[in-house]
Amino acid sequence: MNFIYPAVFRKKEDGTYHGYFPDLECCEASGRTLDDAIDNANEAARNWISVELEEDEPLIPYVSDIEDIPVQEGDIVRNISVNIRFYEGWDE
């Protein structure tokens, strides 16, 4: 199953990047470069969604429209795609 959520990335004073997912509570990632931060955000989102899917009643949030996400000047918004493969009996 493919999940796509927007992430907001912001360059910090030290030149590194920090990203967060407005729709995935407490799901954040950082990196030395924007590419590193995006890669780490992909892994963070995969982990967040995987943990949620293991719950008895998983609650996968709706996806915000990029235009509705409040951003600051210089913020970069990217859609992060996470592909999670289910296996037989995954929900047992």
Short mmCIF file of N, CA, C and O in Angstrom, two decimals, residues 6-73:
data_model
loop_
_atom_site.label_atom_id
_atom_site.label_comp_id
_atom_site.label_asym_id
_atom_site.label_seq_id
_atom_site.Cartn_x
_atom_site.Cartn_y
_atom_site.Cartn_z
N PRO A 6 2.59 15.09 2.89
CA PRO A 6 3.48 16.23 2.72
C PRO A 6 4.36 16.41 3.95
O PRO A 6 3.93 16.18 5.08
N ALA A 7 5.60 16.80 3.70
CA ALA A 7 6.55 17.13 4.76
C ALA A 7 7.07 18.54 4.51
O ALA A 7 7.26 18.94 3.36
N VAL A 8 7.29 19.27 5.58
CA VAL A 8 7.81 20.64 5.50
C VAL A 8 9.26 20.61 5.98
O VAL A 8 9.55 20.12 7.08
N PHE A 9 10.16 21.13 5.15
CA PHE A 9 11.59 21.17 5.48
C PHE A 9 12.02 22.62 5.64
O PHE A 9 11.64 23.48 4.84
N ARG A 10 12.85 22.83 6.66
CA ARG A 10 13.32 24.19 6.95
C ARG A 10 14.83 24.13 7.19
O ARG A 10 15.31 23.29 7.94
N LYS A 11 15.54 25.03 6.53
CA LYS A 11 16.99 25.11 6.72
C LYS A 11 17.28 25.83 8.03
O LYS A 11 16.74 26.91 8.30
N LYS A 12 18.13 25.22 8.85
CA LYS A 12 18.48 25.79 10.14
C LYS A 12 19.71 26.68 10.00
O LYS A 12 20.39 26.67 8.96
N GLU A 13 19.99 27.45 11.03
CA GLU A 13 21.12 28.38 10.99
C GLU A 13 22.45 27.69 10.75
O GLU A 13 23.35 28.28 10.15
N ASP A 14 22.59 26.45 11.20
CA ASP A 14 23.85 25.74 11.01
C ASP A 14 23.96 25.08 9.63
O ASP A 14 24.92 24.37 9.35
N GLY A 15 22.97 25.29 8.77
CA GLY A 15 23.00 24.77 7.41
C GLY A 15 22.35 23.41 7.24
O GLY A 15 22.22 22.93 6.12
N THR A 16 21.97 22.77 8.34
CA THR A 16 21.29 21.49 8.25
C THR A 16 19.80 21.72 8.00
O THR A 16 19.32 22.85 8.05
N TYR A 17 19.08 20.65 7.74
CA TYR A 17 17.65 20.74 7.47
C TYR A 17 16.86 19.93 8.50
O TYR A 17 17.30 18.87 8.93
N HIS A 18 15.71 20.46 8.85
CA HIS A 18 14.79 19.78 9.75
C HIS A 18 13.45 19.68 9.04
O HIS A 18 13.00 20.65 8.42
N GLY A 19 12.82 18.52 9.11
CA GLY A 19 11.52 18.33 8.46
C GLY A 19 10.51 17.73 9.41
O GLY A 19 10.87 17.04 10.37
N TYR A 20 9.26 18.04 9.14
CA TYR A 20 8.17 17.46 9.94
C TYR A 20 6.97 17.22 9.04
O TYR A 20 6.83 17.82 7.98
N PHE A 21 6.12 16.31 9.51
CA PHE A 21 4.90 15.96 8.80
C PHE A 21 3.72 16.57 9.56
O PHE A 21 3.42 16.14 10.68
N PRO A 22 3.02 17.54 8.98
CA PRO A 22 1.87 18.13 9.67
C PRO A 22 0.77 17.12 10.01
O PRO A 22 0.06 17.31 10.99
N ASP A 23 0.68 16.05 9.24
CA ASP A 23 -0.40 15.07 9.45
C ASP A 23 -0.01 13.90 10.36
O ASP A 23 -0.88 13.19 10.84
N LEU A 24 1.29 13.69 10.57
CA LEU A 24 1.76 12.56 11.36
C LEU A 24 2.35 13.11 12.66
O LEU A 24 3.48 13.61 12.68
N GLU A 25 1.59 12.99 13.72
CA GLU A 25 1.96 13.60 15.00
C GLU A 25 3.35 13.14 15.46
O GLU A 25 3.65 11.95 15.52
N CYS A 26 4.19 14.12 15.77
CA CYS A 26 5.56 13.89 16.29
C CYS A 26 6.46 13.14 15.31
O CYS A 26 7.45 12.53 15.73
N CYS A 27 6.17 13.18 14.05
CA CYS A 27 7.00 12.52 13.04
C CYS A 27 7.90 13.57 12.41
O CYS A 27 7.43 14.45 11.68
N GLU A 28 9.20 13.49 12.73
CA GLU A 28 10.16 14.49 12.28
C GLU A 28 11.44 13.82 11.81
O GLU A 28 11.69 12.66 12.13
N ALA A 29 12.25 14.59 11.08
CA ALA A 29 13.53 14.07 10.60
C ALA A 29 14.47 15.25 10.35
O ALA A 29 14.03 16.38 10.11
N SER A 30 15.75 14.97 10.39
CA SER A 30 16.77 15.98 10.12
C SER A 30 17.82 15.39 9.19
O SER A 30 17.89 14.18 9.00
N GLY A 31 18.65 16.27 8.64
CA GLY A 31 19.74 15.82 7.79
C GLY A 31 20.73 16.93 7.51
O GLY A 31 20.38 18.11 7.61
N ARG A 32 21.95 16.53 7.17
CA ARG A 32 22.98 17.53 6.85
C ARG A 32 22.61 18.31 5.60
O ARG A 32 22.91 19.49 5.49
N THR A 33 21.97 17.64 4.65
CA THR A 33 21.52 18.28 3.41
C THR A 33 20.02 18.05 3.27
O THR A 33 19.44 17.23 3.99
N LEU A 34 19.43 18.76 2.32
CA LEU A 34 18.00 18.55 2.08
C LEU A 34 17.73 17.11 1.65
O LEU A 34 16.78 16.49 2.11
N ASP A 35 18.59 16.57 0.80
CA ASP A 35 18.41 15.18 0.36
C ASP A 35 18.49 14.21 1.53
O ASP A 35 17.71 13.26 1.62
N ASP A 36 19.43 14.44 2.45
CA ASP A 36 19.53 13.59 3.65
C ASP A 36 18.26 13.70 4.48
O ASP A 36 17.74 12.69 4.98
N ALA A 37 17.77 14.92 4.65
CA ALA A 37 16.55 15.13 5.45
C ALA A 37 15.35 14.44 4.80
O ALA A 37 14.52 13.85 5.50
N ILE A 38 15.25 14.49 3.49
CA ILE A 38 14.16 13.83 2.78
C ILE A 38 14.26 12.32 2.95
O ILE A 38 13.26 11.66 3.23
N ASP A 39 15.46 11.78 2.80
CA ASP A 39 15.65 10.32 3.00
C ASP A 39 15.26 9.92 4.43
O ASP A 39 14.58 8.91 4.64
N ASN A 40 15.70 10.72 5.41
CA ASN A 40 15.39 10.41 6.80
C ASN A 40 13.90 10.58 7.09
O ASN A 40 13.33 9.84 7.89
N ALA A 41 13.27 11.54 6.43
CA ALA A 41 11.82 11.74 6.59
C ALA A 41 11.05 10.55 6.03
O ALA A 41 10.05 10.12 6.61
N ASN A 42 11.52 10.01 4.92
CA ASN A 42 10.88 8.84 4.35
C ASN A 42 10.93 7.68 5.34
O ASN A 42 9.93 6.99 5.55
N GLU A 43 12.08 7.46 5.95
CA GLU A 43 12.22 6.39 6.94
C GLU A 43 11.37 6.65 8.17
O GLU A 43 10.74 5.75 8.72
N ALA A 44 11.33 7.92 8.63
CA ALA A 44 10.52 8.26 9.80
C ALA A 44 9.04 8.02 9.53
O ALA A 44 8.32 7.48 10.37
N ALA A 45 8.58 8.41 8.35
CA ALA A 45 7.17 8.20 8.00
C ALA A 45 6.86 6.70 7.88
O ALA A 45 5.81 6.25 8.34
N ARG A 46 7.78 5.94 7.29
CA ARG A 46 7.58 4.49 7.18
C ARG A 46 7.44 3.88 8.57
O ARG A 46 6.53 3.08 8.82
N ASN A 47 8.31 4.27 9.50
CA ASN A 47 8.24 3.75 10.87
C ASN A 47 6.94 4.18 11.55
O ASN A 47 6.30 3.37 12.22
N TRP A 48 6.56 5.44 11.39
CA TRP A 48 5.34 5.96 12.02
C TRP A 48 4.12 5.18 11.54
O TRP A 48 3.30 4.73 12.34
N ILE A 49 4.01 5.01 10.23
CA ILE A 49 2.85 4.32 9.65
C ILE A 49 2.87 2.84 10.04
O ILE A 49 1.83 2.28 10.39
N SER A 50 4.04 2.22 10.01
CA SER A 50 4.14 0.80 10.38
C SER A 50 3.70 0.56 11.81
O SER A 50 2.97 -0.40 12.09
N VAL A 51 4.13 1.42 12.72
CA VAL A 51 3.73 1.28 14.12
C VAL A 51 2.22 1.46 14.25
O VAL A 51 1.54 0.70 14.95
N GLU A 52 1.68 2.44 13.56
CA GLU A 52 0.24 2.69 13.64
C GLU A 52 -0.55 1.49 13.11
O GLU A 52 -1.58 1.11 13.67
N LEU A 53 -0.07 0.90 12.03
CA LEU A 53 -0.77 -0.25 11.45
C LEU A 53 -0.75 -1.47 12.35
O LEU A 53 -1.59 -2.37 12.20
N GLU A 54 0.17 -1.53 13.30
CA GLU A 54 0.23 -2.65 14.24
C GLU A 54 -0.77 -2.51 15.38
O GLU A 54 -1.00 -3.46 16.11
N GLU A 55 -1.37 -1.33 15.53
CA GLU A 55 -2.35 -1.10 16.59
C GLU A 55 -3.62 -1.90 16.30
O GLU A 55 -3.92 -2.24 15.15
N ASP A 56 -4.39 -2.18 17.37
CA ASP A 56 -5.66 -2.90 17.21
C ASP A 56 -6.62 -2.14 16.30
O ASP A 56 -7.31 -2.74 15.49
N GLU A 57 -6.67 -0.83 16.47
CA GLU A 57 -7.51 0.02 15.63
C GLU A 57 -6.65 1.13 15.04
O GLU A 57 -6.60 2.24 15.58
N PRO A 58 -5.94 0.83 13.94
CA PRO A 58 -5.05 1.84 13.38
C PRO A 58 -5.80 3.09 12.93
O PRO A 58 -6.91 3.00 12.41
N LEU A 59 -5.19 4.22 13.18
CA LEU A 59 -5.77 5.50 12.78
C LEU A 59 -4.78 6.19 11.85
O LEU A 59 -3.83 6.83 12.29
N ILE A 60 -4.98 6.00 10.57
CA ILE A 60 -4.14 6.64 9.57
C ILE A 60 -4.79 7.97 9.21
O ILE A 60 -5.91 8.00 8.70
N PRO A 61 -4.10 9.09 9.47
CA PRO A 61 -4.72 10.40 9.26
C PRO A 61 -4.93 10.75 7.79
O PRO A 61 -4.25 10.23 6.91
N TYR A 62 -5.90 11.64 7.59
CA TYR A 62 -6.12 12.18 6.26
C TYR A 62 -4.91 13.00 5.84
O TYR A 62 -4.17 13.51 6.67
N VAL A 63 -4.75 13.16 4.54
CA VAL A 63 -3.63 13.91 3.99
C VAL A 63 -4.04 15.36 3.77
O VAL A 63 -5.06 15.63 3.12
N SER A 64 -3.25 16.27 4.32
CA SER A 64 -3.52 17.70 4.12
C SER A 64 -3.21 18.10 2.69
O SER A 64 -2.28 17.57 2.07
N ASP A 65 -3.96 19.05 2.19
CA ASP A 65 -3.66 19.66 0.90
C ASP A 65 -2.46 20.59 1.11
O ASP A 65 -2.42 21.36 2.08
N ILE A 66 -1.48 20.51 0.24
CA ILE A 66 -0.26 21.30 0.39
C ILE A 66 -0.57 22.79 0.54
O ILE A 66 0.08 23.48 1.32
N GLU A 67 -1.57 23.27 -0.16
CA GLU A 67 -1.91 24.70 -0.09
C GLU A 67 -2.46 25.10 1.28
O GLU A 67 -2.46 26.28 1.63
N ASP A 68 -2.92 24.14 2.07
CA ASP A 68 -3.49 24.43 3.38
C ASP A 68 -2.48 24.36 4.52
O ASP A 68 -2.81 24.65 5.67
N ILE A 69 -1.24 24.01 4.21
CA ILE A 69 -0.22 23.87 5.25
C ILE A 69 0.44 25.22 5.48
O ILE A 69 0.96 25.84 4.55
N PRO A 70 0.42 25.70 6.74
CA PRO A 70 1.08 26.98 7.02
C PRO A 70 2.60 26.82 6.94
O PRO A 70 3.16 25.90 7.55
N VAL A 71 3.25 27.67 6.18
CA VAL A 71 4.70 27.61 6.02
C VAL A 71 5.30 28.99 6.23
O VAL A 71 4.61 30.01 6.13
N GLN A 72 6.59 29.00 6.51
CA GLN A 72 7.34 30.24 6.62
C GLN A 72 8.13 30.46 5.34
O GLN A 72 8.34 29.52 4.56
N GLU A 73 8.58 31.68 5.14
CA GLU A 73 9.38 31.98 3.97
C GLU A 73 10.63 31.09 3.98
O GLU A 73 11.29 30.95 5.01
#
